[in-house]
């Protein structure tokens, strides 16, 4: 009886006109429904917390309400204890089981689902990474929720901003789902820092569902340079580099002279000049460093989608009419094979 | 391995080379009179299906393409059939009443059940809403294995090995049918439909359905509050030489 009455109350509350600010409104449907609480799902690899995944915590804190974080994998204690130091996180839900090491969505989705149900969360957040993109829609569909992907801003607990059409339009959408599944763009929400927090670490529920897929192998590009997605400076090469040898000969010293990560356009990746994982653009990584230097890149809209939020954009291209110059804060028209080595030398000596 | 009944969902979107414009009412993007074509990732899905058949890497019984949208969605279905799909299903959805990814996933689940599909190959995302959700959502609703962002698909015994593009490189996973695969750009290079094949495709079966035929409702969960142009970025002009570049970067505080 009680639950029926409660449902009716919630329903009638939902029919009330929406106030402009949900936070200020005493009629906020979710406030009546249950208190705002967010679960931020963190990534780990080989027992190391992926600090980039802490952007989910930043987004969770912006939502308001309580913030819990979720980690799973083999010997998860060290990761959980590190995550517990993040300011603003009340609790870490940790599941210690090697079956979740590789983040296979077939068993990770039911795992997450059980922990969401147990915690009664209103919002679940993860980075818009390969892991988040593969896992979250699966869980969202299992809980009959329409996910909101790759958000760049939070207007209130129901309303989110996300780029569409390769960033050529910005949509503000309001969700009516009870549980909101959100993936966040890392460049729009800086990773929360490991601070002096002391969240409680609690063992989560483990439904131990067998995965219907098996992890076989991986081949990760090794690099001593800063990580592309989070580097403060990025130098990126395009088709103008002509070959892999030239790409390495021209771009790598430039990157080292600036302490920058190396990126590439799709044309450069497709031509085999650079590894797939370095691709910047709509179909590759989205970056927003302090400095983005585009070398031999014309600036197709798919590429701009991945870098146009950079603070300063510099371009070196021999075609003075290349579209990249329309967005570059500083452009240099010239042959990159002359200009880049000269630039590298002058940066080194300065 | 049991023979494959492949379902390939495809979407008609604004052509990738067109720069979309936000409409005056700020409710969406101007679509009238704008060139549309098949979502580029969906071309890869069809190509891969046809290649599985051609290379005989696994026995293929049927390649069925499906699109939900206004009548013009039939154009992309015909293109897919000209590329080698056997037949098409057009689910009529009025312009402006587009399904959200969850709705599409529910629709596809109904079609999978009806058509007894055992492999669904989708694009990793559509280039209009950039959601990247439908594939994993469908796999979740069906309880099937999934492999997203595939750059290679191989058949080995009764298993499918899929190399996926992940953040730092690639990862290979293995699963048994039935499964859902989403395609990434490096999976293959889609063929062009030849004129004779375009003519032949006109005779291939194309079935029309409505959402209610499939027992699915278009229940929207997201309300679009507004759609705006991104803040314009002004180029800062050009410099003469490398020294000019360095001093400008210093002035901007970038180095």
Coordinates of C-alpha atoms in Angstrom, one line a residue:
Chain A
X1 CA 0.0 0.0 0.0
X2 CA 2.7 2.4 1.0
X3 CA 4.7 1.9 -2.1
X4 CA 1.6 2.4 -4.3
X5 CA 0.9 5.7 -2.6
X6 CA 4.5 6.7 -3.0
X7 CA 4.5 6.0 -6.7
X8 CA 1.3 8.1 -7.1
X9 CA 2.9 11.0 -5.2
X10 CA 6.0 10.8 -7.4
X11 CA 3.9 10.7 -10.5
X12 CA 1.9 13.7 -9.5
X13 CA 5.0 15.6 -8.6
X14 CA 6.4 14.8 -12.0
X15 CA 3.4 16.5 -13.6
X16 CA 4.2 19.7 -11.9
X17 CA 5.7 22.4 -14.1
X18 CA 9.4 22.2 -14.3
X19 CA 11.1 25.1 -12.5
X20 CA 14.1 26.6 -14.3
X21 CA 16.5 25.5 -11.8
X22 CA 15.9 22.0 -10.5
X23 CA 18.3 22.5 -7.7
X24 CA 16.4 25.4 -6.3
X25 CA 13.0 23.8 -6.8
X26 CA 11.3 22.1 -3.9
X27 CA 9.3 20.1 -6.5
X28 CA 12.3 18.5 -8.1
X29 CA 11.0 15.0 -9.1
X30 CA 14.3 13.3 -8.2
X31 CA 14.5 14.9 -4.8
X32 CA 11.1 13.4 -4.0
X33 CA 11.9 10.2 -5.7
X34 CA 15.2 9.6 -3.8
X35 CA 18.3 11.6 -2.9
X36 CA 20.8 12.3 -5.6
X37 CA 23.7 9.8 -5.4
X38 CA 26.3 9.1 -8.0
X39 CA 28.5 6.1 -8.7
X40 CA 31.7 6.9 -10.7
X41 CA 33.2 3.9 -12.4
X42 CA 37.0 3.9 -12.4
X43 CA 39.3 2.0 -14.7
X44 CA 42.4 0.1 -13.7
X45 CA 45.0 -1.8 -15.6
X46 CA 47.3 -4.4 -14.1
X47 CA 46.6 -3.2 -10.6
X48 CA 47.2 0.5 -11.5
X49 CA 44.5 3.0 -11.2
X50 CA 43.9 4.9 -14.4
X51 CA 44.1 8.5 -13.2
X52 CA 42.4 9.7 -16.4
X53 CA 39.3 7.8 -15.4
X54 CA 39.0 10.2 -12.4
X55 CA 37.3 12.7 -14.7
X56 CA 34.2 10.7 -13.8
X57 CA 34.6 11.7 -10.2
X58 CA 34.9 15.4 -11.2
X59 CA 31.6 15.1 -13.1
X60 CA 30.0 13.2 -10.2
X61 CA 31.0 16.0 -7.8
X62 CA 29.5 18.6 -10.1
X63 CA 26.2 16.8 -10.0
X64 CA 26.0 17.3 -6.3
X65 CA 24.9 14.6 -3.9
X66 CA 27.0 11.8 -2.5
X67 CA 29.7 10.3 -4.7
X68 CA 30.8 6.7 -4.5
X69 CA 33.5 5.2 -6.8
X70 CA 33.6 1.7 -8.2
X71 CA 36.6 -0.5 -9.0
X72 CA 36.9 -4.2 -9.9
X73 CA 39.8 -6.5 -10.8
X74 CA 42.4 -8.8 -9.2
X75 CA 44.0 -7.7 -5.9
X76 CA 42.0 -4.5 -6.1
X77 CA 43.0 -3.3 -2.6
X78 CA 45.8 -1.0 -3.7
X79 CA 43.7 0.6 -6.4
X80 CA 40.8 1.0 -4.0
X81 CA 43.0 2.6 -1.4
X82 CA 44.5 5.0 -3.9
X83 CA 41.0 6.0 -5.1
X84 CA 40.0 6.5 -1.5
X85 CA 42.3 9.4 -1.2
X86 CA 40.4 11.4 -3.9
X87 CA 38.7 14.4 -2.2
X88 CA 34.9 14.3 -2.2
X89 CA 34.5 10.6 -2.6
X90 CA 32.5 9.1 0.3
X91 CA 32.9 5.4 -0.4
X92 CA 34.8 3.1 -2.7
X93 CA 33.0 0.0 -3.8
X94 CA 35.6 -2.6 -4.7
X95 CA 35.2 -6.1 -6.1
X96 CA 38.2 -8.3 -5.9
X97 CA 38.0 -10.8 -8.7
X98 CA 40.4 -11.4 -11.6
X99 CA 37.5 -12.1 -13.9
X100 CA 37.0 -8.3 -14.2
X101 CA 40.6 -7.4 -15.0
X102 CA 40.0 -6.9 -18.7
X103 CA 36.7 -5.1 -18.3
X104 CA 34.8 -7.6 -20.5
X105 CA 31.3 -6.2 -20.8
X106 CA 29.6 -9.6 -20.7
X107 CA 30.5 -10.1 -17.0
X108 CA 31.3 -6.5 -16.0
X109 CA 27.8 -5.3 -17.0
X110 CA 25.9 -7.7 -14.7
X111 CA 28.5 -6.9 -12.0
X112 CA 27.9 -3.2 -12.3
X113 CA 24.1 -3.6 -12.6
X114 CA 24.0 -5.5 -9.2
X115 CA 26.1 -2.8 -7.5
X116 CA 23.9 0.0 -9.0
X117 CA 20.8 -1.7 -7.7
X118 CA 22.3 -2.3 -4.3
X119 CA 23.5 1.3 -3.9
X120 CA 20.3 2.8 -5.3
X121 CA 22.2 5.3 -7.4
X122 CA 20.5 8.0 -9.4
X123 CA 23.5 8.7 -11.6
X124 CA 26.2 6.5 -12.9
X125 CA 29.2 8.1 -14.6
X126 CA 32.3 6.8 -16.5
X127 CA 34.8 8.3 -18.9
X128 CA 33.9 8.2 -22.6
X129 CA 36.8 5.8 -23.2
X130 CA 36.9 2.5 -25.1
X131 CA 36.0 0.8 -21.7
X132 CA 33.2 3.2 -20.9
X133 CA 31.8 3.1 -24.5
X134 CA 31.7 -0.6 -24.6
X135 CA 30.3 -1.2 -21.1
X136 CA 27.9 1.6 -20.3
X137 CA 25.3 1.2 -23.1
X138 CA 25.1 -2.5 -22.3
X139 CA 24.3 -1.8 -18.6
X140 CA 22.0 1.1 -19.5
X141 CA 19.9 -1.0 -21.8
X142 CA 19.7 -3.8 -19.2
X143 CA 18.2 -1.2 -16.8
X144 CA 16.1 0.4 -19.6
X145 CA 17.8 3.7 -19.5
X146 CA 18.8 5.9 -22.4
X147 CA 22.4 6.8 -21.9
X148 CA 23.8 10.3 -22.4
X149 CA 27.2 10.0 -24.2
X150 CA 30.3 12.2 -24.1
X151 CA 28.9 15.1 -22.1
X152 CA 31.0 18.3 -21.9
X153 CA 28.9 20.1 -19.3
X154 CA 26.3 19.6 -16.6
X155 CA 23.5 22.1 -16.4
X156 CA 21.6 20.4 -13.6
X157 CA 21.0 16.9 -12.4
X158 CA 18.8 16.1 -15.4
X159 CA 20.2 18.3 -18.1
X160 CA 23.5 17.8 -19.9
X161 CA 25.4 19.3 -22.8
X162 CA 27.0 17.2 -25.5
X163 CA 28.5 17.8 -28.9
X164 CA 26.8 16.2 -31.9
X165 CA 27.7 16.1 -35.6
X166 CA 31.4 16.0 -34.9
X167 CA 31.2 19.0 -32.6
X168 CA 29.5 21.1 -35.3
X169 CA 26.5 21.5 -33.0
X170 CA 26.1 21.5 -29.3
X171 CA 22.9 19.8 -27.9
X172 CA 21.5 20.4 -24.5
X173 CA 19.4 17.4 -23.5
X174 CA 17.2 16.6 -20.5
X175 CA 16.8 13.1 -19.3
X176 CA 13.6 11.6 -17.9
X177 CA 15.2 8.3 -16.9
X178 CA 15.3 7.2 -13.2
X179 CA 18.9 6.2 -13.4
X180 CA 21.0 8.4 -15.6
X181 CA 23.9 6.7 -17.4
X182 CA 26.5 9.3 -18.4
X183 CA 29.8 9.1 -20.2
X184 CA 32.0 12.1 -19.8
X185 CA 34.5 13.8 -22.1
X186 CA 37.8 13.7 -20.3
X187 CA 39.0 17.0 -21.8
X188 CA 35.9 18.8 -20.4
X189 CA 36.2 17.4 -16.9
X190 CA 39.7 17.4 -15.5
X191 CA 40.6 14.2 -13.6
X192 CA 40.0 14.6 -9.9
X193 CA 43.3 14.7 -8.0
X194 CA 44.4 12.2 -5.5
X195 CA 44.3 14.3 -2.3
X196 CA 43.8 13.9 1.4
X197 CA 40.4 12.1 1.2
X198 CA 39.8 9.0 3.3
X199 CA 36.8 7.3 1.8
X200 CA 35.7 4.0 3.3
X201 CA 36.4 1.0 1.1
X202 CA 33.6 -1.5 1.0
X203 CA 33.4 -4.9 -0.8
X204 CA 30.8 -4.7 -3.6
X205 CA 28.4 -7.5 -4.5
X206 CA 29.8 -10.0 -7.0
X207 CA 27.2 -11.9 -9.1
X208 CA 30.0 -14.0 -10.7
X209 CA 28.4 -14.2 -14.1
X210 CA 30.5 -16.1 -16.6
X211 CA 31.7 -14.0 -19.5
X212 CA 30.5 -15.2 -22.9
X213 CA 33.7 -13.7 -24.4
X214 CA 37.3 -14.4 -23.6
X215 CA 40.2 -12.0 -23.6
X216 CA 42.9 -13.3 -25.9
X217 CA 45.7 -10.8 -26.2
X218 CA 46.5 -7.1 -26.5
X219 CA 49.1 -5.0 -28.3
X220 CA 49.5 -1.6 -26.8
X221 CA 51.7 1.1 -28.3
X222 CA 54.6 1.8 -25.9
X223 CA 55.6 5.3 -25.4
X224 CA 57.8 7.3 -23.0
X225 CA 56.1 10.5 -24.1
X226 CA 53.1 12.0 -22.2
X227 CA 49.7 10.3 -22.8
X228 CA 48.0 11.9 -25.8
X229 CA 44.6 12.3 -24.2
X230 CA 45.9 14.2 -21.2
X231 CA 49.1 15.9 -22.4
X232 CA 49.3 19.6 -21.9
X233 CA 51.1 19.9 -25.3
X234 CA 50.4 17.9 -28.4
X235 CA 52.2 18.0 -31.8
X236 CA 50.3 16.3 -34.5
X237 CA 51.3 15.2 -38.0
X238 CA 49.3 14.7 -41.1
X239 CA 49.6 13.5 -44.7
X240 CA 52.2 16.2 -45.4
X241 CA 54.8 14.1 -43.6
X242 CA 54.9 11.8 -46.6
X243 CA 56.2 8.6 -44.9
X244 CA 56.6 6.9 -41.5
X245 CA 60.4 7.5 -41.6
X246 CA 59.8 11.3 -42.2
X247 CA 57.1 11.3 -39.6
X248 CA 59.4 9.9 -37.0
X249 CA 62.4 12.0 -38.1
X250 CA 60.5 15.3 -38.1
X251 CA 57.8 14.9 -35.5
X252 CA 59.5 13.0 -32.6
X253 CA 62.3 15.5 -32.0
X254 CA 59.8 18.4 -32.1
X255 CA 57.6 16.5 -29.5
X256 CA 60.7 16.0 -27.4
X257 CA 61.8 19.6 -27.6
X258 CA 58.4 20.7 -26.3
X259 CA 57.8 17.8 -23.9
X260 CA 54.7 17.1 -26.0
X261 CA 52.6 14.0 -26.9
X262 CA 52.5 12.9 -30.5
X263 CA 49.2 12.8 -32.4
X264 CA 48.2 12.2 -36.0
X265 CA 45.5 12.9 -38.5
X266 CA 43.5 10.0 -39.9
X267 CA 45.2 10.4 -43.2
X268 CA 48.6 9.9 -41.5
X269 CA 47.3 6.9 -39.6
X270 CA 45.7 5.3 -42.7
X271 CA 48.9 5.8 -44.7
X272 CA 50.8 3.9 -41.9
X273 CA 52.9 6.9 -40.8
X274 CA 51.6 6.6 -37.2
X275 CA 49.9 4.1 -34.9
X276 CA 46.0 4.0 -34.8
X277 CA 46.1 4.9 -31.1
X278 CA 47.6 8.4 -32.0
X279 CA 44.7 9.5 -34.2
X280 CA 43.0 12.7 -33.2
X281 CA 39.5 13.4 -34.4
X282 CA 35.9 12.4 -34.4
X283 CA 36.8 8.8 -34.8
X284 CA 40.0 8.9 -32.7
X285 CA 40.8 10.8 -29.6
X286 CA 39.5 14.1 -28.5
X287 CA 42.2 16.3 -27.0
X288 CA 42.2 19.9 -25.5
X289 CA 45.8 20.7 -24.6
X290 CA 47.3 24.1 -23.8
X291 CA 49.1 23.9 -27.1
X292 CA 48.1 21.9 -30.2
X293 CA 50.6 22.1 -33.1
X294 CA 49.2 20.8 -36.4
X295 CA 52.0 19.9 -38.9
X296 CA 51.0 19.1 -42.5
X297 CA 47.3 18.7 -41.5
X298 CA 44.8 20.5 -43.7
X299 CA 42.1 20.6 -41.0
X300 CA 39.1 18.5 -42.2
X301 CA 36.0 18.8 -40.0
X302 CA 36.5 15.3 -38.6
X303 CA 40.0 16.3 -37.4
X304 CA 38.9 19.6 -36.0
X305 CA 36.3 17.7 -33.9
X306 CA 39.1 16.2 -32.0
X307 CA 41.2 19.3 -31.2
X308 CA 39.3 22.6 -31.7
X309 CA 38.9 23.0 -27.9
X310 CA 42.7 23.3 -27.5
X311 CA 43.7 26.5 -25.8
X312 CA 46.3 27.6 -28.4
X313 CA 46.4 26.1 -31.9
X314 CA 49.5 26.5 -34.1
X315 CA 49.6 25.3 -37.7
X316 CA 52.5 24.7 -40.1
X317 CA 51.3 24.0 -43.6
X318 CA 52.5 24.9 -47.1
X319 CA 49.0 25.5 -48.4
X320 CA 48.0 29.0 -47.3
X321 CA 44.4 28.2 -47.9
X322 CA 44.2 25.1 -45.7
X323 CA 41.2 25.2 -43.4
X324 CA 43.4 24.7 -40.4
X325 CA 44.5 28.3 -40.7
X326 CA 40.9 29.4 -40.0
X327 CA 41.1 28.0 -36.5
X328 CA 44.8 28.4 -35.7
X329 CA 45.8 31.2 -33.3
X330 CA 49.1 31.3 -35.1
X331 CA 49.9 29.9 -38.6
X332 CA 53.1 29.6 -40.5
X333 CA 53.0 28.9 -44.3
X334 CA 55.9 27.0 -45.4
X335 CA 57.5 23.6 -46.1
X336 CA 57.3 21.6 -42.9
X337 CA 60.5 19.7 -43.8
X338 CA 62.4 23.1 -43.5
X339 CA 60.3 24.8 -40.8
X340 CA 59.9 22.0 -38.3
X341 CA 63.6 21.1 -37.9
X342 CA 64.4 24.8 -37.6
X343 CA 61.7 25.2 -35.0
X344 CA 63.0 22.1 -33.1
X345 CA 66.5 23.6 -33.1
X346 CA 65.4 27.0 -31.9
X347 CA 63.2 25.5 -29.1
X348 CA 66.1 23.4 -27.9
X349 CA 68.6 26.3 -27.8
X350 CA 66.2 28.7 -26.1
Chain B
X1 CA 30.0 -23.4 -37.3
X2 CA 26.3 -22.9 -37.9
X3 CA 25.7 -20.8 -40.9
X4 CA 25.5 -17.1 -40.5
X5 CA 22.3 -15.1 -40.6
X6 CA 23.8 -11.6 -40.5
X7 CA 21.8 -8.5 -39.7
X8 CA 23.3 -5.2 -40.7
X9 CA 21.6 -2.1 -39.3
X10 CA 22.3 1.0 -41.4
X11 CA 21.5 4.7 -40.9
X12 CA 20.9 7.5 -43.3
X13 CA 22.8 10.6 -42.1
X14 CA 23.9 13.9 -43.4
X15 CA 26.9 13.2 -45.6
X16 CA 30.2 13.3 -43.7
X17 CA 31.7 16.0 -45.9
X18 CA 28.8 18.4 -45.3
X19 CA 29.2 21.0 -42.5
X20 CA 25.9 20.9 -40.6
X21 CA 24.1 24.1 -39.8
X22 CA 22.0 24.6 -36.7
X23 CA 18.4 25.7 -37.6
X24 CA 17.0 29.1 -36.7
X25 CA 14.7 27.7 -34.0
X26 CA 17.7 26.0 -32.3
X27 CA 15.8 22.7 -32.2
X28 CA 18.2 20.7 -34.4
X29 CA 20.3 20.7 -37.5
X30 CA 19.0 21.9 -40.9
X31 CA 18.3 18.7 -42.9
X32 CA 16.1 19.9 -45.8
X33 CA 18.0 20.0 -49.1
X34 CA 21.2 18.7 -47.4
X35 CA 23.0 15.8 -49.0
X36 CA 22.5 12.6 -47.1
X37 CA 24.3 9.2 -47.4
X38 CA 24.9 6.0 -45.5
X39 CA 26.7 6.4 -42.2
X40 CA 30.3 5.6 -43.1
X41 CA 30.7 3.0 -40.3
X42 CA 27.7 1.2 -41.6
X43 CA 29.4 0.8 -45.0
X44 CA 32.1 -1.0 -43.2
X45 CA 29.6 -3.4 -41.7
X46 CA 28.1 -4.3 -45.0
X47 CA 31.5 -4.7 -46.6
X48 CA 32.7 -7.0 -43.8
X49 CA 29.5 -9.1 -44.1
X50 CA 30.0 -9.5 -47.9
X51 CA 33.7 -10.3 -47.4
X52 CA 32.9 -13.1 -44.9
X53 CA 30.7 -14.6 -47.6
X54 CA 33.2 -14.0 -50.4
X55 CA 36.2 -15.3 -48.5
X56 CA 34.1 -18.3 -47.3
X57 CA 35.6 -17.6 -43.8
X58 CA 32.3 -18.9 -42.5
X59 CA 29.1 -20.1 -44.3
X60 CA 26.8 -17.2 -44.9
X61 CA 23.1 -18.0 -45.3
X62 CA 21.7 -14.5 -45.4
X63 CA 22.8 -10.9 -45.2
X64 CA 19.8 -8.7 -44.3
X65 CA 20.1 -4.9 -44.0
X66 CA 17.7 -2.8 -42.0
X67 CA 17.1 0.9 -41.6
X68 CA 14.6 2.8 -39.5
X69 CA 13.6 6.2 -40.8
X70 CA 11.6 8.2 -43.4
X71 CA 11.0 6.7 -46.9
X72 CA 14.3 8.1 -48.1
X73 CA 16.0 5.5 -45.8
X74 CA 15.2 3.1 -48.7
X75 CA 18.0 4.8 -50.7
X76 CA 20.7 3.6 -48.3
X77 CA 19.1 0.1 -48.2
X78 CA 19.3 -0.1 -52.0
X79 CA 23.0 1.0 -51.8
X80 CA 23.6 -1.7 -49.3
X81 CA 22.0 -4.3 -51.5
X82 CA 24.1 -3.1 -54.4
X83 CA 27.1 -3.7 -52.3
X84 CA 26.1 -7.3 -51.8
X85 CA 23.4 -7.5 -49.1
X86 CA 20.6 -10.0 -50.0
X87 CA 17.6 -8.1 -48.9
X88 CA 16.4 -5.2 -46.9
X89 CA 13.9 -4.2 -44.2
X90 CA 12.7 -0.6 -44.0
X91 CA 11.0 0.4 -40.7
X92 CA 9.0 3.5 -41.4
X93 CA 9.6 6.2 -38.9
X94 CA 8.4 9.7 -39.6
X95 CA 10.9 12.6 -40.1
X96 CA 11.4 14.3 -36.8
X97 CA 10.3 11.3 -34.8
X98 CA 13.7 9.6 -34.9
X99 CA 14.4 6.8 -32.4
X100 CA 16.9 7.1 -29.7
X101 CA 19.6 4.4 -29.5
X102 CA 17.7 2.5 -26.8
X103 CA 14.6 2.5 -29.1
X104 CA 16.7 1.3 -32.0
X105 CA 18.2 -1.4 -29.9
X106 CA 14.7 -2.6 -28.9
X107 CA 13.6 -2.5 -32.5
X108 CA 16.6 -4.5 -33.5
X109 CA 16.1 -7.1 -30.8
X110 CA 12.6 -7.7 -32.2
X111 CA 14.0 -8.0 -35.7
X112 CA 16.8 -10.4 -34.5
X113 CA 14.1 -12.6 -32.9
X114 CA 11.9 -12.5 -36.0
X115 CA 14.7 -13.1 -38.5
X116 CA 16.7 -15.6 -36.4
X117 CA 19.9 -13.6 -36.9
X118 CA 23.0 -14.9 -35.1
X119 CA 25.4 -12.1 -36.0
X120 CA 24.7 -8.4 -35.9
X121 CA 27.3 -6.1 -37.4
X122 CA 26.8 -2.4 -36.7
X123 CA 28.9 0.7 -37.1
X124 CA 30.6 1.8 -33.9
X125 CA 28.7 5.1 -34.0
X126 CA 26.6 7.3 -36.3
X127 CA 28.2 10.5 -37.3
X128 CA 25.1 12.6 -36.6
X129 CA 24.4 12.0 -32.9
X130 CA 27.8 10.5 -32.1
X131 CA 26.3 8.4 -29.3
X132 CA 28.1 5.1 -29.9
X133 CA 25.5 3.1 -28.0
X134 CA 23.2 1.0 -30.2
X135 CA 25.6 -2.0 -30.6
X136 CA 26.3 -2.6 -26.9
X137 CA 22.7 -1.8 -26.0
X138 CA 21.5 -4.5 -28.4
X139 CA 24.0 -7.0 -27.0
X140 CA 22.8 -6.2 -23.5
X141 CA 19.1 -6.7 -24.4
X142 CA 19.9 -10.0 -26.2
X143 CA 22.4 -11.2 -23.6
X144 CA 24.8 -11.8 -26.4
X145 CA 28.6 -11.5 -26.5
X146 CA 29.8 -8.2 -28.0
X147 CA 33.0 -6.8 -29.6
X148 CA 33.1 -3.1 -30.2
X149 CA 35.3 -1.1 -32.5
X150 CA 36.5 -4.0 -34.5
X151 CA 39.5 -3.7 -36.8
X152 CA 39.7 -7.4 -37.7
X153 CA 37.2 -10.2 -37.6
X154 CA 38.3 -13.8 -38.0
X155 CA 36.5 -17.1 -37.7
X156 CA 38.3 -20.0 -36.0
X157 CA 36.4 -23.3 -35.4
X158 CA 33.1 -22.3 -33.8
X159 CA 34.6 -19.0 -32.4
X160 CA 34.9 -15.5 -33.7
X161 CA 38.1 -13.7 -33.0
X162 CA 37.7 -9.9 -33.0
X163 CA 40.6 -7.4 -32.7
X164 CA 39.2 -4.3 -31.2
X165 CA 40.7 -0.8 -31.1
X166 CA 41.2 0.3 -27.5
X167 CA 42.7 3.5 -26.1
X168 CA 46.4 2.4 -26.1
X169 CA 46.4 0.1 -29.1
X170 CA 44.4 -3.1 -29.9
X171 CA 42.9 -5.9 -27.9
X172 CA 41.7 -9.3 -29.2
X173 CA 38.7 -11.1 -27.8
X174 CA 37.1 -14.4 -28.7
X175 CA 33.4 -15.4 -28.4
X176 CA 31.0 -17.9 -29.8
X177 CA 27.9 -17.0 -31.8
X178 CA 25.5 -15.4 -31.4
X179 CA 27.2 -12.1 -31.1
X180 CA 27.2 -8.4 -31.8
X181 CA 30.2 -6.7 -33.5
X182 CA 30.6 -2.9 -34.1
X183 CA 33.0 -1.8 -36.8
X184 CA 35.8 0.7 -36.7
X185 CA 37.3 2.6 -39.6
X186 CA 40.3 0.3 -40.2
X187 CA 38.3 -2.9 -40.5
X188 CA 38.1 -2.7 -44.3
X189 CA 37.7 -0.4 -47.3
X190 CA 34.1 -0.5 -48.5
X191 CA 33.6 -1.2 -52.2
X192 CA 31.7 1.1 -54.6
X193 CA 28.5 -0.3 -56.0
X194 CA 28.9 -1.0 -59.7
X195 CA 26.2 0.0 -62.1
X196 CA 25.1 -3.6 -62.9
X197 CA 24.9 -4.3 -59.2
X198 CA 22.8 -1.1 -58.6
X199 CA 20.4 -2.4 -61.3
X200 CA 20.3 -5.8 -59.7
X201 CA 19.7 -4.3 -56.3
X202 CA 16.4 -2.8 -57.5
X203 CA 15.1 -6.3 -57.8
X204 CA 16.2 -7.5 -54.4
X205 CA 13.4 -7.9 -51.8
X206 CA 12.7 -4.8 -49.6
X207 CA 10.1 -5.3 -47.0
X208 CA 8.4 -2.4 -45.3
X209 CA 7.4 -2.5 -41.7
X210 CA 6.2 -0.2 -39.0
X211 CA 7.2 0.0 -35.4
X212 CA 3.9 -1.5 -34.3
X213 CA 4.4 -4.5 -36.7
X214 CA 7.5 -5.3 -34.5
X215 CA 5.7 -4.5 -31.2
X216 CA 7.9 -1.6 -30.4
X217 CA 6.9 1.9 -29.4
X218 CA 9.0 5.1 -29.9
X219 CA 9.4 6.1 -26.3
X220 CA 11.7 9.0 -26.0
X221 CA 13.7 9.5 -22.8
X222 CA 15.7 12.6 -23.7
X223 CA 14.2 16.0 -24.4
X224 CA 16.3 18.2 -26.6
X225 CA 16.2 21.5 -24.8
X226 CA 18.2 23.3 -27.5
X227 CA 20.8 22.9 -30.2
X228 CA 23.3 25.7 -30.7
X229 CA 26.4 26.4 -32.9
X230 CA 29.6 25.9 -31.0
X231 CA 31.4 29.1 -30.0
X232 CA 33.2 30.2 -33.1
X233 CA 37.0 30.1 -33.1
X234 CA 38.8 33.0 -34.7
X235 CA 42.1 32.3 -36.4
X236 CA 44.8 34.6 -35.1
X237 CA 46.5 35.2 -38.4
X238 CA 49.8 34.1 -39.8
X239 CA 53.5 34.8 -39.0
X240 CA 56.3 35.2 -41.5
X241 CA 58.9 32.7 -40.1
X242 CA 59.9 30.3 -37.3
X243 CA 61.1 33.2 -35.0
X244 CA 57.7 34.8 -35.4
X245 CA 56.0 31.5 -34.6
X246 CA 58.0 31.1 -31.4
X247 CA 57.5 34.7 -30.2
X248 CA 53.8 34.5 -30.9
X249 CA 53.6 31.2 -28.9
X250 CA 55.5 32.8 -26.1
X251 CA 53.2 35.8 -26.2
X252 CA 50.2 33.4 -26.0
X253 CA 51.8 31.6 -23.0
X254 CA 51.8 28.3 -24.9
X255 CA 55.5 27.6 -24.5

